Amino acid sequence: MCIVFFHVGSDDADNEYKLILISNRDEFYDRPAQNMGPWEEDVNIYGGRDLQTGCEGGTWLALSTCHKKIGLLLNLPGVHKDNAKSRGKIVENYVKSDLELNNFVDSMKEYFQACNEFVLVAVEFGNEVPIVQTYNNGNNELKQWYDQYLGFSNSLPDQPLTKVVAGKCKLQDVCLKYKKINDKDQLIEELITILKSEER
């Protein structure tokens, strides 16, 4: 499964991290992809890219330092539409846009309704406190999340899988233990352990 966890550290004066994000992409190993890095056409955007024939250039996770936003796409299981539109450009279009998520969704709503179901996770970090939101095209729901520890996967955001619930608890334990930049190596090691969990 694809999974993402966030820690928003802005409310903790002792925390030297404003935002922590960890994510796994569940995909076939033989599907070609480009590692996360700056994009040739815009070095302000960092992300992996799909190299699969017919899907070239699409992305599932990208960050724009210019617009100070992160986009991540999670596919949802369910009925697949005939001739569905590609979801591969949604994150790219979002991070390249200067629109806030609600306005971006309004501008893309017709396209989104022609796609198979997904959850778009969006983080806008230009303000003192990052704004984390999700949009699901199946029920057309846009929601802002205020918790310090968040997790999303291949399910509706308000119906988290067991692995997401457990992962959020582990994330909280790790982030409370390593609040300082000097502890970055230990923090990264334990965050990777969370992503390696085989819990479903």
Coordinates of C-alpha atoms in Angstrom, one line a residue:
M1 CA 0.0 0.0 0.0
C2 CA 1.0 3.6 -0.4
I3 CA 1.3 5.5 2.8
V4 CA 2.3 8.9 4.1
F5 CA 2.8 10.3 7.6
F6 CA 3.2 13.9 8.7
H7 CA 4.4 15.6 11.9
V8 CA 3.6 19.3 12.1
G9 CA 5.9 20.6 14.8
S10 CA 5.0 24.3 14.8
D11 CA 3.1 24.2 18.1
D12 CA 6.1 22.8 20.1
A13 CA 8.6 25.5 21.0
D14 CA 11.3 22.8 21.7
N15 CA 10.9 21.2 18.3
E16 CA 13.4 22.3 15.7
Y17 CA 11.3 20.7 12.9
K18 CA 8.4 22.6 11.3
L19 CA 7.3 19.7 9.2
I20 CA 8.3 16.0 8.9
L21 CA 7.0 13.9 6.1
I22 CA 7.7 10.2 5.4
S23 CA 6.2 8.1 2.6
N24 CA 6.2 4.8 0.9
R25 CA 5.0 4.3 -2.7
D26 CA 3.7 0.8 -3.3
E27 CA 4.4 0.0 -6.9
F28 CA 5.8 -2.9 -9.0
Y29 CA 9.6 -3.0 -8.8
D30 CA 9.9 -3.2 -12.5
R31 CA 7.9 -0.1 -13.2
P32 CA 10.5 2.5 -14.3
A33 CA 10.7 5.7 -12.2
Q34 CA 13.1 8.6 -11.7
N35 CA 14.3 9.1 -8.1
M36 CA 13.2 12.2 -6.2
G37 CA 15.3 15.2 -7.3
P38 CA 15.0 18.7 -8.9
W39 CA 13.1 18.7 -12.2
E40 CA 14.9 19.7 -15.4
E41 CA 12.2 22.1 -16.4
D42 CA 11.8 23.7 -13.0
V43 CA 14.6 23.3 -10.4
N44 CA 12.3 24.7 -7.7
I45 CA 10.3 21.4 -7.9
Y46 CA 11.5 18.2 -6.3
G47 CA 9.9 14.9 -6.9
G48 CA 10.0 11.4 -8.4
R49 CA 8.7 10.9 -11.9
D50 CA 7.0 8.0 -13.6
L51 CA 8.9 6.7 -16.7
Q52 CA 6.3 4.1 -17.6
T53 CA 5.4 4.2 -21.3
G54 CA 2.2 6.3 -21.7
C55 CA 2.6 7.8 -18.2
E56 CA 5.9 9.6 -18.7
G57 CA 6.5 12.6 -16.5
G58 CA 3.7 11.9 -14.0
T59 CA 4.4 12.1 -10.3
W60 CA 2.9 10.9 -7.1
L61 CA 4.8 13.2 -4.7
A62 CA 6.4 16.6 -5.4
L63 CA 7.4 19.7 -3.5
S64 CA 7.7 23.3 -4.8
T65 CA 10.1 25.6 -3.0
C66 CA 8.7 28.5 -5.0
H67 CA 5.0 28.0 -4.1
K68 CA 5.9 26.4 -0.7
K69 CA 3.6 23.4 -1.2
I70 CA 3.7 19.6 -1.3
G71 CA 1.3 17.4 -3.2
L72 CA 0.9 13.7 -2.8
L73 CA -1.6 11.4 -4.6
L74 CA -3.0 8.2 -3.2
N75 CA -5.1 5.9 -5.4
L76 CA -8.2 4.4 -3.9
P77 CA -9.5 0.8 -4.7
G78 CA -12.8 0.5 -6.3
V79 CA -14.6 0.6 -9.7
H80 CA -12.4 1.7 -12.6
K81 CA -14.0 4.0 -15.1
D82 CA -13.8 3.3 -18.8
N83 CA -11.4 5.7 -20.5
A84 CA -10.5 7.4 -17.2
K85 CA -8.3 10.4 -17.2
S86 CA -4.7 10.0 -16.0
R87 CA -4.0 11.0 -12.4
G88 CA -0.3 11.4 -13.0
K89 CA -0.3 15.1 -13.7
I90 CA -2.5 16.1 -10.7
V91 CA 0.3 16.6 -8.3
E92 CA 2.5 18.3 -10.9
N93 CA -0.3 20.8 -11.7
Y94 CA -1.0 21.5 -8.1
V95 CA 2.6 22.3 -7.1
K96 CA 3.2 24.4 -10.2
S97 CA 0.1 26.4 -9.5
D98 CA 0.0 29.4 -7.2
L99 CA -3.6 28.5 -6.3
E100 CA -4.6 27.4 -2.8
L101 CA -6.0 23.9 -2.7
N102 CA -9.7 24.9 -2.6
N103 CA -9.3 27.1 -5.7
F104 CA -7.2 24.4 -7.5
V105 CA -9.9 21.8 -6.9
D106 CA -12.5 24.2 -8.3
S107 CA -10.4 24.8 -11.4
M108 CA -9.9 21.0 -11.9
K109 CA -13.3 19.6 -10.8
E110 CA -14.5 18.5 -14.2
Y111 CA -11.2 16.7 -14.9
F112 CA -11.2 15.1 -11.4
Q113 CA -14.6 13.6 -12.0
A114 CA -13.3 11.8 -15.1
C115 CA -10.5 10.1 -13.1
N116 CA -10.6 6.9 -11.1
E117 CA -10.9 7.6 -7.4
F118 CA -8.0 9.2 -5.5
V119 CA -7.1 11.2 -2.4
L120 CA -4.9 14.3 -3.0
V121 CA -2.9 15.2 0.1
A122 CA -1.8 18.8 0.1
V123 CA 0.6 20.7 2.4
E124 CA 1.0 24.5 2.2
F125 CA 4.0 25.5 4.3
G126 CA 4.4 29.2 3.5
N127 CA 2.8 30.3 6.8
E128 CA 4.2 29.8 10.3
V129 CA 2.0 26.7 10.7
P130 CA 1.8 24.3 7.7
I131 CA -1.8 23.7 6.4
V132 CA -2.5 20.0 5.7
Q133 CA -5.6 19.2 3.6
T134 CA -7.1 16.3 1.7
Y135 CA -9.4 16.1 -1.3
N136 CA -11.2 13.0 -2.4
N137 CA -12.8 13.1 -5.9
G138 CA -15.2 10.3 -5.1
N139 CA -17.3 12.3 -2.6
N140 CA -15.9 15.7 -3.6
E141 CA -14.8 16.3 0.0
L142 CA -12.1 18.8 0.9
K143 CA -10.9 18.7 4.5
Q144 CA -8.3 20.5 6.6
W145 CA -6.5 18.5 9.3
Y146 CA -5.2 20.1 12.5
D147 CA -3.5 17.2 14.4
Q148 CA 0.2 17.3 15.0
Y149 CA 0.5 13.6 13.8
L150 CA -1.3 12.6 10.6
G151 CA -1.3 9.6 8.4
F152 CA -3.1 8.7 5.1
S153 CA -3.1 5.6 2.8
N154 CA -5.2 3.9 0.2
S155 CA -8.5 4.5 2.0
L156 CA -10.7 7.5 2.7
P157 CA -8.9 9.9 5.0
D158 CA -11.5 9.6 7.8
Q159 CA -11.4 5.7 7.6
P160 CA -7.7 5.0 8.3
L161 CA -6.3 1.5 7.8
T162 CA -4.8 -0.2 10.9
K163 CA -1.3 0.4 9.6
V164 CA -2.0 4.2 9.5
V165 CA -3.3 4.3 13.1
A166 CA -0.4 2.3 14.4
G167 CA 2.1 4.3 12.3
K168 CA 0.8 7.6 13.7
C169 CA 1.4 6.4 17.3
K170 CA 5.0 5.3 16.4
L171 CA 5.6 8.6 14.6
Q172 CA 4.6 10.5 17.7
D173 CA 7.0 8.4 19.9
V174 CA 9.9 9.0 17.5
C175 CA 9.3 12.7 17.0
L176 CA 9.0 13.4 20.8
K177 CA 12.3 11.6 21.3
Y178 CA 14.2 13.5 18.5
K179 CA 13.3 17.1 18.4
K180 CA 16.7 18.6 17.6
I181 CA 18.5 18.9 14.3
N182 CA 21.6 17.3 15.9
D183 CA 19.7 14.1 16.3
K184 CA 18.8 13.9 12.6
D185 CA 20.6 10.7 11.9
Q186 CA 18.8 8.8 14.7
L187 CA 15.5 10.4 13.7
I188 CA 15.8 9.2 10.0
E189 CA 16.8 5.7 11.1
E190 CA 13.7 5.4 13.3
L191 CA 11.4 7.0 10.7
I192 CA 12.6 4.4 8.1
T193 CA 11.7 1.6 10.6
I194 CA 8.1 2.9 10.8
L195 CA 7.9 2.6 7.0
K196 CA 9.2 -0.9 7.1
S197 CA 6.4 -2.1 9.3
E198 CA 4.6 -5.1 7.9
E199 CA 1.4 -4.3 9.7
R200 CA -1.7 -4.0 7.5

